[in-house]
Each structure stands twice: as structure tokens, then as C-alpha cells.
Coordinates of C-alpha atoms and ligand atoms in Angstrom, one line a residue:
M11 CA 57.8 82.0 110.2
N12 CA 56.0 85.4 110.1
K13 CA 57.0 88.3 107.3
T14 CA 59.2 89.9 110.0
N15 CA 61.1 86.8 110.8
I16 CA 61.7 85.9 107.1
E17 CA 62.9 89.7 106.6
N18 CA 64.9 89.6 109.9
S19 CA 66.7 86.0 108.6
I20 CA 67.5 87.4 105.0
C21 CA 69.0 90.4 106.5
C22 CA 71.2 88.5 108.8
E23 CA 72.3 86.2 106.0
A24 CA 73.2 89.2 104.0
L25 CA 75.1 90.7 106.8
A26 CA 77.0 87.4 107.6
K27 CA 78.0 87.1 103.8
K28 CA 79.4 90.7 103.8
T29 CA 83.3 90.6 103.4
Y30 CA 85.9 93.1 103.4
A31 CA 89.4 93.6 102.8
I32 CA 92.2 95.3 104.6
A33 CA 95.1 96.3 102.3
L34 CA 98.4 96.7 104.2
D35 CA 101.3 98.1 102.1
G36 CA 104.8 99.2 102.9
P37 CA 108.3 98.5 102.1
S38 CA 110.4 95.2 102.9
G39 CA 111.1 94.7 106.7
A40 CA 108.4 97.2 107.9
G41 CA 107.0 94.3 109.8
K42 CA 103.7 93.7 107.5
S43 CA 103.6 90.2 107.8
T44 CA 104.0 90.0 111.7
V45 CA 101.3 92.7 112.0
A46 CA 99.0 91.1 109.4
K47 CA 99.2 87.7 111.1
L48 CA 98.3 89.2 114.6
V49 CA 95.3 91.3 112.9
A50 CA 94.0 88.2 110.8
K51 CA 94.0 86.1 114.2
K52 CA 92.3 88.8 116.0
L53 CA 89.6 89.3 113.4
G54 CA 89.2 85.7 112.4
I55 CA 89.9 86.6 108.7
T56 CA 92.4 85.1 106.0
Y57 CA 95.7 86.4 105.7
L58 CA 97.5 86.5 102.2
D59 CA 101.3 87.3 101.9
T60 CA 101.5 88.4 98.6
G61 CA 105.3 88.6 98.5
A62 CA 105.3 84.9 98.7
L63 CA 103.8 84.8 95.3
Y64 CA 106.4 87.0 93.8
R65 CA 109.2 85.1 95.7
A66 CA 107.8 81.7 94.5
L67 CA 108.3 83.1 90.8
G68 CA 111.5 84.5 91.5
L69 CA 112.8 81.0 92.8
V70 CA 111.5 79.4 89.7
C71 CA 113.6 81.7 87.7
L72 CA 116.7 81.0 89.9
N73 CA 116.3 77.3 89.7
N74 CA 116.2 77.4 85.8
G75 CA 119.1 79.8 85.5
V76 CA 117.1 82.7 84.0
D77 CA 118.2 86.4 84.4
V78 CA 115.7 87.7 86.6
K79 CA 116.0 91.1 85.1
D80 CA 115.4 89.8 81.7
G81 CA 111.5 90.3 81.0
A82 CA 111.1 88.1 77.9
A83 CA 113.1 85.2 79.4
V84 CA 111.2 85.6 82.7
E85 CA 108.1 85.6 80.8
Q86 CA 109.0 82.4 78.9
C87 CA 110.0 80.6 82.1
I88 CA 107.0 81.2 84.2
K89 CA 104.3 81.6 81.6
D90 CA 103.1 77.8 82.3
V91 CA 103.9 77.7 85.7
N92 CA 100.8 77.2 88.1
V93 CA 101.1 79.2 91.2
N94 CA 98.7 78.3 93.9
I95 CA 98.1 79.3 97.7
S96 CA 96.4 77.1 100.2
Y97 CA 95.9 77.1 104.2
R98 CA 96.2 74.8 106.8
D99 CA 95.3 75.7 110.2
G100 CA 95.4 79.3 109.0
V101 CA 99.1 78.9 107.8
Q102 CA 99.8 80.0 104.1
S103 CA 101.6 77.8 101.9
V104 CA 102.6 78.6 98.2
T105 CA 103.1 75.9 95.4
T106 CA 104.5 76.2 91.9
D107 CA 103.3 73.5 90.0
G108 CA 102.2 71.5 93.0
M109 CA 105.3 71.8 94.8
D110 CA 105.4 73.5 98.2
V111 CA 108.2 76.1 98.1
S112 CA 107.1 77.9 101.2
S113 CA 110.4 77.1 103.1
M114 CA 112.6 78.0 100.1
I115 CA 111.5 81.4 99.4
R116 CA 112.9 83.3 102.6
T117 CA 116.5 83.8 101.4
P118 CA 118.3 86.9 100.4
E119 CA 118.7 85.6 97.2
V120 CA 115.2 84.9 96.7
S121 CA 114.1 88.2 98.0
M122 CA 116.4 90.0 95.5
A123 CA 115.0 87.6 92.6
A124 CA 111.4 88.6 93.8
S125 CA 112.1 92.2 93.9
A126 CA 113.7 92.0 90.1
V127 CA 110.6 90.0 88.7
S128 CA 108.0 92.0 90.3
A129 CA 109.1 94.7 88.1
I130 CA 107.9 92.8 85.0
P131 CA 104.7 93.6 83.8
Y132 CA 103.9 90.0 82.7
V133 CA 104.6 88.7 86.3
R134 CA 102.2 91.3 87.8
Q135 CA 99.3 90.5 85.5
K136 CA 99.8 86.8 86.1
L137 CA 99.4 87.2 89.8
L138 CA 96.6 89.6 90.0
G139 CA 93.5 87.2 89.5
L140 CA 94.9 84.8 92.0
Q141 CA 95.1 87.9 94.7
R142 CA 91.7 89.3 93.6
G143 CA 90.2 85.9 93.8
I144 CA 91.1 85.2 97.2
A145 CA 89.7 88.7 98.4
E146 CA 86.4 88.1 96.5
N147 CA 85.1 85.0 98.3
S148 CA 86.1 86.0 102.2
S149 CA 87.2 88.7 104.5
V150 CA 91.2 89.2 104.1
I151 CA 94.1 91.0 104.9
L152 CA 96.5 91.2 102.0
D153 CA 100.2 92.6 102.7
G154 CA 102.1 93.9 99.7
R155 CA 103.2 97.1 98.0
D156 CA 100.3 97.6 95.6
I157 CA 97.2 96.2 97.5
G158 CA 95.6 99.5 98.0
T159 CA 96.5 101.0 94.8
V160 CA 96.2 98.3 92.2
V161 CA 95.0 94.9 93.4
L162 CA 92.1 96.1 95.8
P163 CA 91.6 100.0 95.1
N164 CA 88.3 99.7 96.6
A165 CA 89.5 97.9 99.8
K166 CA 87.5 99.2 102.9
F167 CA 90.6 99.6 104.9
K168 CA 94.0 100.7 103.8
F169 CA 97.1 101.2 105.7
F170 CA 100.7 101.9 104.6
L171 CA 103.3 100.6 107.1
T172 CA 106.7 102.0 107.2
A173 CA 109.9 102.6 109.2
S174 CA 113.4 103.9 108.6
A175 CA 115.7 101.7 106.4
E176 CA 118.0 101.2 109.7
V177 CA 115.3 99.7 111.9
R178 CA 113.9 97.7 109.0
A179 CA 117.4 96.1 108.2
R180 CA 117.8 95.4 112.1
R181 CA 114.4 93.4 112.1
R182 CA 115.3 91.5 109.0
Y183 CA 118.6 90.7 110.3
D184 CA 117.4 89.6 113.7
E185 CA 114.7 87.2 111.8
L186 CA 117.1 85.8 109.5
I187 CA 119.7 85.1 112.6
A188 CA 116.7 83.6 114.4
K189 CA 115.9 81.3 111.5
G190 CA 119.7 80.0 111.8
Q191 CA 120.9 81.9 108.7
T192 CA 124.5 83.4 108.3
V193 CA 124.2 87.1 107.4
V194 CA 125.9 90.2 107.9
Y195 CA 124.0 93.3 109.0
E196 CA 125.7 95.7 106.5
D197 CA 124.5 93.2 103.5
V198 CA 121.0 93.1 105.1
Y199 CA 120.9 96.8 105.1
S200 CA 122.2 97.4 101.8
D201 CA 119.5 94.7 100.3
V202 CA 116.9 96.8 102.2
V203 CA 118.0 99.9 100.4
T204 CA 118.4 98.4 96.8
R205 CA 114.8 96.6 97.2
D206 CA 113.3 100.0 98.3
K207 CA 114.8 101.7 95.2
N208 CA 113.6 98.8 92.9
D209 CA 110.1 98.5 94.4
S210 CA 109.5 102.3 94.4
S211 CA 111.1 103.0 91.0
R212 CA 109.4 100.5 88.9
A213 CA 107.0 101.6 86.0
V214 CA 104.4 99.4 87.0
A215 CA 102.5 99.1 90.2
P216 CA 105.4 100.9 92.2
L217 CA 105.5 100.8 96.0
K218 CA 103.5 103.8 97.1
C219 CA 101.0 104.8 99.8
A220 CA 97.4 105.0 98.5
D221 CA 96.0 108.5 98.7
D222 CA 93.2 107.0 101.0
A223 CA 95.4 104.8 103.0
T224 CA 96.5 105.7 106.8
E225 CA 100.1 105.9 107.0
I226 CA 101.7 104.2 110.2
H227 CA 105.4 104.8 110.9
S228 CA 106.6 102.3 113.4
D229 CA 110.0 102.9 114.3
N230 CA 109.0 103.3 117.9
M231 CA 106.3 101.0 117.9
T232 CA 106.0 97.1 118.7
A233 CA 104.3 94.9 116.1
E234 CA 101.6 94.4 118.9
E235 CA 100.9 98.0 119.0
V236 CA 100.7 98.5 115.3
A237 CA 98.3 95.5 115.1
E238 CA 96.1 96.9 118.0
F239 CA 95.9 100.2 115.9
I240 CA 94.9 98.6 112.9
Y241 CA 92.4 96.4 114.7
A242 CA 90.7 99.3 116.5
A243 CA 90.4 101.3 113.3
V244 CA 88.8 98.4 111.4
D245 CA 86.5 97.4 114.7
E246 CA 85.3 100.9 114.3
G247 CA 84.9 101.0 110.8
L248 CA 82.7 97.8 110.9
L249 CA 80.2 99.3 113.3
Ligands
DC317 O1 107.1 91.4 101.0 P1 108.2 90.5 100.4 O2 109.5 91.2 101.0 O3 108.0 89.0 100.8 O4 108.1 90.8 98.9 C1 109.2 90.3 98.1 C2 109.3 91.3 96.9 O5 108.0 91.2 96.0 C3 109.4 92.6 97.2 O6 110.7 93.1 97.0 C4 108.6 93.4 96.1 C5 107.8 92.2 95.5 N1 106.2 92.6 96.0 C6 105.5 93.2 94.9 O7 106.0 93.9 94.1 N2 104.2 93.5 95.2 C7 103.5 92.9 96.2 N3 102.3 93.1 96.3 C8 104.3 92.1 97.1 C9 105.6 91.8 96.9

């Protein structure tokens, strides 16, 4: 190999290793996970649903009869719990102490528990390293509440996806019904409003749009349209 070929090959290797992160924040029910999955598939990158981590710890507390608003009791309950993420065929699973809890964390009770425990600084600190570690080694899209502000403040791409509370509640209601759960729209709406309040008003890492994020209001957009918008912006930014 001559010198130019060697230089080219080193340069290509460096480019191939270059990873990037997309932060996708927003309130519950905005459609973040559907959109993130579409974008991840199109770009061939990893998707991390960070809410699943808070849900998993919320579930551990519920299963142990712990008051999810009691910071000291929650800390005691989860401090030795090993939370982990794994992927099979691109689908994320979350485990607590080796047990796959992915299918148990999608109930309204766990949603409220996750929102409550996520306000506890110890819980947020415990999950920070895991989220950053996943973003360190590969190109990723993370959805959550504080990705662009706290977890990955230097993410190359940041989006804040939102929609009105009515539209978000309707989407969540349809999703739960499709999964065969018995729910009432008014209860789902009230949970959405309560979670918005909890998630936005907590002292640590509250839900908020990062100053350098692009805000997307999706009341009149399909998930495919939002994903296409994000994909186009990322594609252009990677040139
Ligand atoms: O995205 P989700 O609905 O699965 O999240 C469940 C709860 O977890 C949500 O009410 C707030 C909390 N959460 C958080 O505080 N920070 C994140 N990055 C993700 C979720």
C-alpha cells in the first residue's frame, strides 16, 4: 500500500467509527417511542427508550410495597438492584436483577410510579451512567425527558416532540386499548396531565426543551411524518 492508500484507509476507519447521538425529548404520549423506532430503523442505529429504565425501577418499588414518593425508602429499595438493557433483533429488553420486566412496565400504575421515582435524585443518578454508556459506543437515538439537557447535552441532534394533552391522551388510550387493557379515556387524560405536572415541575432534570433543540408540534402530524422530518434533518447534518 502506498502512503496515500494508507492515509485513505486510516481516514475511512476513523469515519466509520464516528458515532453520533440524537436526543428526542418530550412529554408522555407525544409519540416519541414510535418516532424513535422509525428513525432508528431508517438510519440503522440503536434506539434507547430511557423511560423503560424509570419504569423498571418504579415496578421494583411497587412489587416491594414501597411508597414511590418516599425518597429514602425508594433509595433503600433500589440501591442494589441491577438494571440492564439488552437488544435482540433490534428490540430492547429491560431487566432488573436478570429478570426481563419489559412486558410488565406498560401499565398505568407503573407509568405513575415511574413518574414519581424519576423525581428522586438518587434514581436519576443511578441511571445516568447506563444511558451515557450506551450512547458512547454506537450511534443512538435516545428518547426521554432530559436527554438533550442532562444526559447528552452535547448530542449532535436534539428534538423536542410535543402535542396537546388531549391528542396525547387519545393516542395513549388507543395504544392501551389495542394492547387489550381496560381503560377509560378520562382516566388516561388525567394521568397525562398529572405526569406532565410531575415531570415538568421536579427540581432535578425536569422535562424541558433544550435551548438548542428543534421543537416539533405533532397534533397534525403522523408518526411517519415526524420521523421523516427528523431523518431529513439528521441526514443533512451528517453530510
Ligand atoms: O417515556 P415514559 O412514559 O416511558 O416515561 C415514564 C416516566 O419516566 C415519565 O413519566 C418520566 C420518567 N422519565 C424521566 O424522568 N426521564 C427520562 N429520560 C425518561 C422518563
